[in-house]
Amino acid sequence: MSLNTKYEAKRPPPDIETFSTRAASHFDEKIDDEKIHSGIKGLIANPYVFATAIFASLGGVLFGYDQGVISGVQEMETFKDRFPMSPTENGFVVSILELGCWVGAWLVGYFADRISRKYSIVLFSAVFLVGSSLQGAAQNLSYLLSGRFVTGLAVGGLSMLVPLYQSEIAPPEIRGSLVSLQQLAVTFGILISFWIDYGTANLSTEAQWRIPLCLQLAIGLVLGVGILFFPHSPRWLMSVGKEEQALQVLSKLRRLPDHHPKVIKEWREIKINVTFDKLVEIETYPDYVDAGTSGRFKIFMMGYVELFRKGMRNRLFIACAIQFFQQFVGINALIYYAPKIFQSVGLTGSSVSLLATGVVGVINFLMTIPTVLFLDMVGRKKMLMIASVGLSVSMIIVAIITGLYEDDWPNHTAEGWVAVVFVYIFIANFAYSWGPIGWVIPSEIFPLRARAKAMSISTSANWMCNFIMGMITPPMLAGIHYGTYVFLAVFCVLSFLFTWFFIPETKGLSLEEMDNIFGGDMANSDSNLMSRVREEVHQQGVPARPVDTTSDSRGA
């Protein structure tokens, strides 16, 4: 197939073709001379991108808030009076949110590609409002479970959409920092939920737990309405043929004119990869391309099959395994059941355990900030390995102390507080590493044509593991006691070994360069096709607005 035949109609006429291949080469040289900033300097240099990503991170706040709020709510007397439950039922009330998240993460890939990342955020924010309303107004256990599940659908979708959107609006040098904002937002949501629980704990009516469950409605409403005022992902715009709009969005995001060499180079790189993906689709599924809606659906489903071929299945394995370890090191066991955890290491009284839980939220939030600032300078792999050592040591010490003194805490309060300190150290190590990086790596290792679908699978893996941990933690604490911490310590050690042997360093690489690490798509035929596409895109030039001559004609 001739690329000229397919794209000739879309090419601007010669009088408005702004850049030629020769000019592109000149631009590349000019860009190479520019100083690129990462970390906090990069964020300051890209304030509009930073602000857009911060707002989108309200999805992470919803995620964290709904995770954390149930921790304190389930210990409130008026809640227990309204919903008397066994440990297993308690575990299901907590974990059914994650089951909904698992379903939502599977569903969202279709909407992200079909109606855009931006409008998908609007859609899932609306679903969140419905679920949160059901939770806050619950009159019986079935009512509560329904609200938790519907809320989970929204949270699961947003947990994929937000890092996807952030990764696609970010320049490579600050991409890790921006996507880390998702986890910072999650920890902020957890933080405020813990302290709101603490603040309402002394109320004597059902407002004690209904207020915390209803306050999240305001965040969901702000996100759903506010995101309408922010731009679409330029990569999504390009994928649906809106090339000029993609250029204008890139110009706005980078705060540079649309003819600036850096903007043009990034626009070309996006177009090269989108064009390549579309031609691969045409060559791979020629019978489905012109088959209407049914053909598009078959191509969509075959896109999931593509994730298991060579060069993609290794990425999918890494993405899903990272999400597995993010949960099985035990972070959400601590978040969901923090008051129970602190009671298990000797703290007595609901107020004391809720206060200790509030400190968890503070540490979790503050220790995520260094990742936002420094991840793109330090690198992903190094931070994960350092943190895994800290997680392992902390959890082993908690297991030893609990095993020795859990039958006689009143006479060993000092040892109990030592265990609490190591729980805090565990939280700190997780907050700057597996929390944010667990979302960064899956968002950056897949090509555009597979990214939404791949992230829906990896995120659903996170939620299924989350669901399992939510279900098994109460029975484990009640049945095997300190063995719970031994169980978690094993996975902390395994997370170090997995990082060492399987996770490559992706710091500073563009979203379109990951094939150099993972292979597969750069086989001979794909390499030749990519070269053709690259040559054609450089020859075509870029969209440009015609010169405005109306003022001259008026003056004539």
mmCIF file with all atom_site columns, N, CA and C in Angstrom, residues 382-420:
data_model
loop_
_atom_site.group_PDB
_atom_site.id
_atom_site.type_symbol
_atom_site.label_atom_id
_atom_site.label_alt_id
_atom_site.label_comp_id
_atom_site.label_asym_id
_atom_site.label_entity_id
_atom_site.label_seq_id
_atom_site.pdbx_PDB_ins_code
_atom_site.Cartn_x
_atom_site.Cartn_y
_atom_site.Cartn_z
_atom_site.occupancy
_atom_site.B_iso_or_equiv
_atom_site.pdbx_formal_charge
_atom_site.auth_seq_id
_atom_site.auth_comp_id
_atom_site.auth_asym_id
_atom_site.auth_atom_id
_atom_site.pdbx_PDB_model_num
ATOM 1   N N  . LYS A 1 382 ? 16.024 1.500   40.492 1.00 0.00 ? 382 LYS A N  1
ATOM 2   C CA . LYS A 1 382 ? 16.793 1.737   41.711 1.00 0.00 ? 382 LYS A CA 1
ATOM 3   C C  . LYS A 1 382 ? 15.876 2.030   42.902 1.00 0.00 ? 382 LYS A C  1
ATOM 4   N N  . MET A 1 383 ? 14.863 2.862   42.678 1.00 0.00 ? 383 MET A N  1
ATOM 5   C CA . MET A 1 383 ? 13.951 3.211   43.774 1.00 0.00 ? 383 MET A CA 1
ATOM 6   C C  . MET A 1 383 ? 13.154 1.991   44.236 1.00 0.00 ? 383 MET A C  1
ATOM 7   N N  . LEU A 1 384 ? 12.747 1.136   43.303 1.00 0.00 ? 384 LEU A N  1
ATOM 8   C CA . LEU A 1 384 ? 11.995 -0.056  43.681 1.00 0.00 ? 384 LEU A CA 1
ATOM 9   C C  . LEU A 1 384 ? 12.855 -1.015  44.504 1.00 0.00 ? 384 LEU A C  1
ATOM 10  N N  . MET A 1 385 ? 14.103 -1.204  44.118 1.00 0.00 ? 385 MET A N  1
ATOM 11  C CA . MET A 1 385 ? 14.972 -2.149  44.828 1.00 0.00 ? 385 MET A CA 1
ATOM 12  C C  . MET A 1 385 ? 15.298 -1.648  46.236 1.00 0.00 ? 385 MET A C  1
ATOM 13  N N  . ILE A 1 386 ? 15.614 -0.362  46.355 1.00 0.00 ? 386 ILE A N  1
ATOM 14  C CA . ILE A 1 386 ? 15.905 0.197   47.680 1.00 0.00 ? 386 ILE A CA 1
ATOM 15  C C  . ILE A 1 386 ? 14.691 0.043   48.587 1.00 0.00 ? 386 ILE A C  1
ATOM 16  N N  . ALA A 1 387 ? 13.525 0.366   48.038 1.00 0.00 ? 387 ALA A N  1
ATOM 17  C CA . ALA A 1 387 ? 12.303 0.297   48.846 1.00 0.00 ? 387 ALA A CA 1
ATOM 18  C C  . ALA A 1 387 ? 11.972 -1.133  49.251 1.00 0.00 ? 387 ALA A C  1
ATOM 19  N N  . SER A 1 388 ? 12.177 -2.091  48.361 1.00 0.00 ? 388 SER A N  1
ATOM 20  C CA . SER A 1 388 ? 11.860 -3.482  48.692 1.00 0.00 ? 388 SER A CA 1
ATOM 21  C C  . SER A 1 388 ? 12.677 -3.987  49.874 1.00 0.00 ? 388 SER A C  1
ATOM 22  N N  . VAL A 1 389 ? 13.920 -3.516  49.969 1.00 0.00 ? 389 VAL A N  1
ATOM 23  C CA . VAL A 1 389 ? 14.735 -3.874  51.140 1.00 0.00 ? 389 VAL A CA 1
ATOM 24  C C  . VAL A 1 389 ? 14.098 -3.304  52.402 1.00 0.00 ? 389 VAL A C  1
ATOM 25  N N  . GLY A 1 390 ? 13.707 -2.028  52.356 1.00 0.00 ? 390 GLY A N  1
ATOM 26  C CA . GLY A 1 390 ? 13.061 -1.401  53.514 1.00 0.00 ? 390 GLY A CA 1
ATOM 27  C C  . GLY A 1 390 ? 11.747 -2.077  53.878 1.00 0.00 ? 390 GLY A C  1
ATOM 28  N N  . LEU A 1 391 ? 10.947 -2.437  52.879 1.00 0.00 ? 391 LEU A N  1
ATOM 29  C CA . LEU A 1 391 ? 9.677  -3.122  53.131 1.00 0.00 ? 391 LEU A CA 1
ATOM 30  C C  . LEU A 1 391 ? 9.909  -4.468  53.804 1.00 0.00 ? 391 LEU A C  1
ATOM 31  N N  . SER A 1 392 ? 10.886 -5.216  53.302 1.00 0.00 ? 392 SER A N  1
ATOM 32  C CA . SER A 1 392 ? 11.161 -6.547  53.839 1.00 0.00 ? 392 SER A CA 1
ATOM 33  C C  . SER A 1 392 ? 11.616 -6.484  55.286 1.00 0.00 ? 392 SER A C  1
ATOM 34  N N  . VAL A 1 393 ? 12.576 -5.608  55.563 1.00 0.00 ? 393 VAL A N  1
ATOM 35  C CA . VAL A 1 393 ? 13.095 -5.481  56.930 1.00 0.00 ? 393 VAL A CA 1
ATOM 36  C C  . VAL A 1 393 ? 11.983 -5.064  57.893 1.00 0.00 ? 393 VAL A C  1
ATOM 37  N N  . SER A 1 394 ? 11.183 -4.085  57.489 1.00 0.00 ? 394 SER A N  1
ATOM 38  C CA . SER A 1 394 ? 10.116 -3.581  58.356 1.00 0.00 ? 394 SER A CA 1
ATOM 39  C C  . SER A 1 394 ? 9.097  -4.671  58.667 1.00 0.00 ? 394 SER A C  1
ATOM 40  N N  . MET A 1 395 ? 8.654  -5.387  57.646 1.00 0.00 ? 395 MET A N  1
ATOM 41  C CA . MET A 1 395 ? 7.616  -6.391  57.857 1.00 0.00 ? 395 MET A CA 1
ATOM 42  C C  . MET A 1 395 ? 8.134  -7.576  58.663 1.00 0.00 ? 395 MET A C  1
ATOM 43  N N  . ILE A 1 396 ? 9.394  -7.947  58.475 1.00 0.00 ? 396 ILE A N  1
ATOM 44  C CA . ILE A 1 396 ? 9.980  -9.035  59.256 1.00 0.00 ? 396 ILE A CA 1
ATOM 45  C C  . ILE A 1 396 ? 10.042 -8.658  60.733 1.00 0.00 ? 396 ILE A C  1
ATOM 46  N N  . ILE A 1 397 ? 10.437 -7.415  61.018 1.00 0.00 ? 397 ILE A N  1
ATOM 47  C CA . ILE A 1 397 ? 10.521 -6.967  62.409 1.00 0.00 ? 397 ILE A CA 1
ATOM 48  C C  . ILE A 1 397 ? 9.136  -6.928  63.048 1.00 0.00 ? 397 ILE A C  1
ATOM 49  N N  . VAL A 1 398 ? 8.131  -6.431  62.323 1.00 0.00 ? 398 VAL A N  1
ATOM 50  C CA . VAL A 1 398 ? 6.766  -6.422  62.854 1.00 0.00 ? 398 VAL A CA 1
ATOM 51  C C  . VAL A 1 398 ? 6.299  -7.851  63.144 1.00 0.00 ? 398 VAL A C  1
ATOM 52  N N  . ALA A 1 399 ? 6.621  -8.784  62.247 1.00 0.00 ? 399 ALA A N  1
ATOM 53  C CA . ALA A 1 399 ? 6.224  -10.180 62.447 1.00 0.00 ? 399 ALA A CA 1
ATOM 54  C C  . ALA A 1 399 ? 6.878  -10.764 63.695 1.00 0.00 ? 399 ALA A C  1
ATOM 55  N N  . ILE A 1 400 ? 8.170  -10.476 63.887 1.00 0.00 ? 400 ILE A N  1
ATOM 56  C CA . ILE A 1 400 ? 8.892  -11.015 65.055 1.00 0.00 ? 400 ILE A CA 1
ATOM 57  C C  . ILE A 1 400 ? 8.332  -10.458 66.359 1.00 0.00 ? 400 ILE A C  1
ATOM 58  N N  . ILE A 1 401 ? 8.149  -9.125  66.405 1.00 0.00 ? 401 ILE A N  1
ATOM 59  C CA . ILE A 1 401 ? 7.640  -8.499  67.636 1.00 0.00 ? 401 ILE A CA 1
ATOM 60  C C  . ILE A 1 401 ? 6.237  -8.994  67.954 1.00 0.00 ? 401 ILE A C  1
ATOM 61  N N  . THR A 1 402 ? 5.384  -9.069  66.944 1.00 0.00 ? 402 THR A N  1
ATOM 62  C CA . THR A 1 402 ? 4.010  -9.525  67.170 1.00 0.00 ? 402 THR A CA 1
ATOM 63  C C  . THR A 1 402 ? 3.986  -10.982 67.607 1.00 0.00 ? 402 THR A C  1
ATOM 64  N N  . GLY A 1 403 ? 4.823  -11.809 66.984 1.00 0.00 ? 403 GLY A N  1
ATOM 65  C CA . GLY A 1 403 ? 4.875  -13.218 67.368 1.00 0.00 ? 403 GLY A CA 1
ATOM 66  C C  . GLY A 1 403 ? 5.327  -13.421 68.806 1.00 0.00 ? 403 GLY A C  1
ATOM 67  N N  . LEU A 1 404 ? 6.226  -12.584 69.277 1.00 0.00 ? 404 LEU A N  1
ATOM 68  C CA . LEU A 1 404 ? 6.763  -12.729 70.628 1.00 0.00 ? 404 LEU A CA 1
ATOM 69  C C  . LEU A 1 404 ? 5.816  -12.200 71.709 1.00 0.00 ? 404 LEU A C  1
ATOM 70  N N  . TYR A 1 405 ? 5.087  -11.119 71.410 1.00 0.00 ? 405 TYR A N  1
ATOM 71  C CA . TYR A 1 405 ? 4.388  -10.418 72.493 1.00 0.00 ? 405 TYR A CA 1
ATOM 72  C C  . TYR A 1 405 ? 2.875  -10.270 72.304 1.00 0.00 ? 405 TYR A C  1
ATOM 73  N N  . GLU A 1 406 ? 2.291  -10.853 71.257 1.00 0.00 ? 406 GLU A N  1
ATOM 74  C CA . GLU A 1 406 ? 0.871  -10.604 70.996 1.00 0.00 ? 406 GLU A CA 1
ATOM 75  C C  . GLU A 1 406 ? -0.050 -11.145 72.090 1.00 0.00 ? 406 GLU A C  1
ATOM 76  N N  . ASP A 1 407 ? 0.434  -12.097 72.906 1.00 0.00 ? 407 ASP A N  1
ATOM 77  C CA . ASP A 1 407 ? -0.403 -12.639 73.974 1.00 0.00 ? 407 ASP A CA 1
ATOM 78  C C  . ASP A 1 407 ? -0.291 -11.840 75.274 1.00 0.00 ? 407 ASP A C  1
ATOM 79  N N  . ASP A 1 408 ? 0.595  -10.835 75.300 1.00 0.00 ? 408 ASP A N  1
ATOM 80  C CA . ASP A 1 408 ? 0.789  -10.088 76.543 1.00 0.00 ? 408 ASP A CA 1
ATOM 81  C C  . ASP A 1 408 ? 1.171  -8.634  76.254 1.00 0.00 ? 408 ASP A C  1
ATOM 82  N N  . TRP A 1 409 ? 0.377  -7.959  75.411 1.00 0.00 ? 409 TRP A N  1
ATOM 83  C CA . TRP A 1 409 ? 0.681  -6.573  75.070 1.00 0.00 ? 409 TRP A CA 1
ATOM 84  C C  . TRP A 1 409 ? 0.661  -5.628  76.263 1.00 0.00 ? 409 TRP A C  1
ATOM 85  N N  . PRO A 1 410 ? -0.253 -5.778  77.229 1.00 0.00 ? 410 PRO A N  1
ATOM 86  C CA . PRO A 1 410 ? -0.276 -4.825  78.351 1.00 0.00 ? 410 PRO A CA 1
ATOM 87  C C  . PRO A 1 410 ? 1.058  -4.698  79.075 1.00 0.00 ? 410 PRO A C  1
ATOM 88  N N  . ASN A 1 411 ? 1.835  -5.771  79.110 1.00 0.00 ? 411 ASN A N  1
ATOM 89  C CA . ASN A 1 411 ? 3.137  -5.732  79.774 1.00 0.00 ? 411 ASN A CA 1
ATOM 90  C C  . ASN A 1 411 ? 4.283  -5.448  78.806 1.00 0.00 ? 411 ASN A C  1
ATOM 91  N N  . HIS A 1 412 ? 3.969  -5.192  77.559 1.00 0.00 ? 412 HIS A N  1
ATOM 92  C CA . HIS A 1 412 ? 5.016  -4.928  76.564 1.00 0.00 ? 412 HIS A CA 1
ATOM 93  C C  . HIS A 1 412 ? 4.592  -3.774  75.650 1.00 0.00 ? 412 HIS A C  1
ATOM 94  N N  . THR A 1 413 ? 4.156  -2.690  76.254 1.00 0.00 ? 413 THR A N  1
ATOM 95  C CA . THR A 1 413 ? 3.697  -1.552  75.456 1.00 0.00 ? 413 THR A CA 1
ATOM 96  C C  . THR A 1 413 ? 4.839  -0.922  74.642 1.00 0.00 ? 413 THR A C  1
ATOM 97  N N  . ALA A 1 414 ? 6.064  -0.940  75.189 1.00 0.00 ? 414 ALA A N  1
ATOM 98  C CA . ALA A 1 414 ? 7.201  -0.363  74.456 1.00 0.00 ? 414 ALA A CA 1
ATOM 99  C C  . ALA A 1 414 ? 7.440  -1.131  73.162 1.00 0.00 ? 414 ALA A C  1
ATOM 100 N N  . GLU A 1 415 ? 7.375  -2.466  73.259 1.00 0.00 ? 415 GLU A N  1
ATOM 101 C CA . GLU A 1 415 ? 7.566  -3.294  72.070 1.00 0.00 ? 415 GLU A CA 1
ATOM 102 C C  . GLU A 1 415 ? 6.445  -3.049  71.056 1.00 0.00 ? 415 GLU A C  1
ATOM 103 N N  . GLY A 1 416 ? 5.226  -2.828  71.572 1.00 0.00 ? 416 GLY A N  1
ATOM 104 C CA . GLY A 1 416 ? 4.109  -2.524  70.677 1.00 0.00 ? 416 GLY A CA 1
ATOM 105 C C  . GLY A 1 416 ? 4.342  -1.249  69.898 1.00 0.00 ? 416 GLY A C  1
ATOM 106 N N  . TRP A 1 417 ? 4.861  -0.234  70.563 1.00 0.00 ? 417 TRP A N  1
ATOM 107 C CA . TRP A 1 417 ? 5.128  1.029   69.860 1.00 0.00 ? 417 TRP A CA 1
ATOM 108 C C  . TRP A 1 417 ? 6.284  0.882   68.873 1.00 0.00 ? 417 TRP A C  1
ATOM 109 N N  . VAL A 1 418 ? 7.244  0.010   69.165 1.00 0.00 ? 418 VAL A N  1
ATOM 110 C CA . VAL A 1 418 ? 8.309  -0.264  68.190 1.00 0.00 ? 418 VAL A CA 1
ATOM 111 C C  . VAL A 1 418 ? 7.705  -0.865  66.924 1.00 0.00 ? 418 VAL A C  1
ATOM 112 N N  . ALA A 1 419 ? 6.746  -1.785  67.101 1.00 0.00 ? 419 ALA A N  1
ATOM 113 C CA . ALA A 1 419 ? 6.061  -2.375  65.943 1.00 0.00 ? 419 ALA A CA 1
ATOM 114 C C  . ALA A 1 419 ? 5.317  -1.298  65.149 1.00 0.00 ? 419 ALA A C  1
ATOM 115 N N  . VAL A 1 420 ? 4.684  -0.371  65.865 1.00 0.00 ? 420 VAL A N  1
ATOM 116 C CA . VAL A 1 420 ? 3.984  0.721   65.191 1.00 0.00 ? 420 VAL A CA 1
ATOM 117 C C  . VAL A 1 420 ? 4.961  1.555   64.364 1.00 0.00 ? 420 VAL A C  1
#
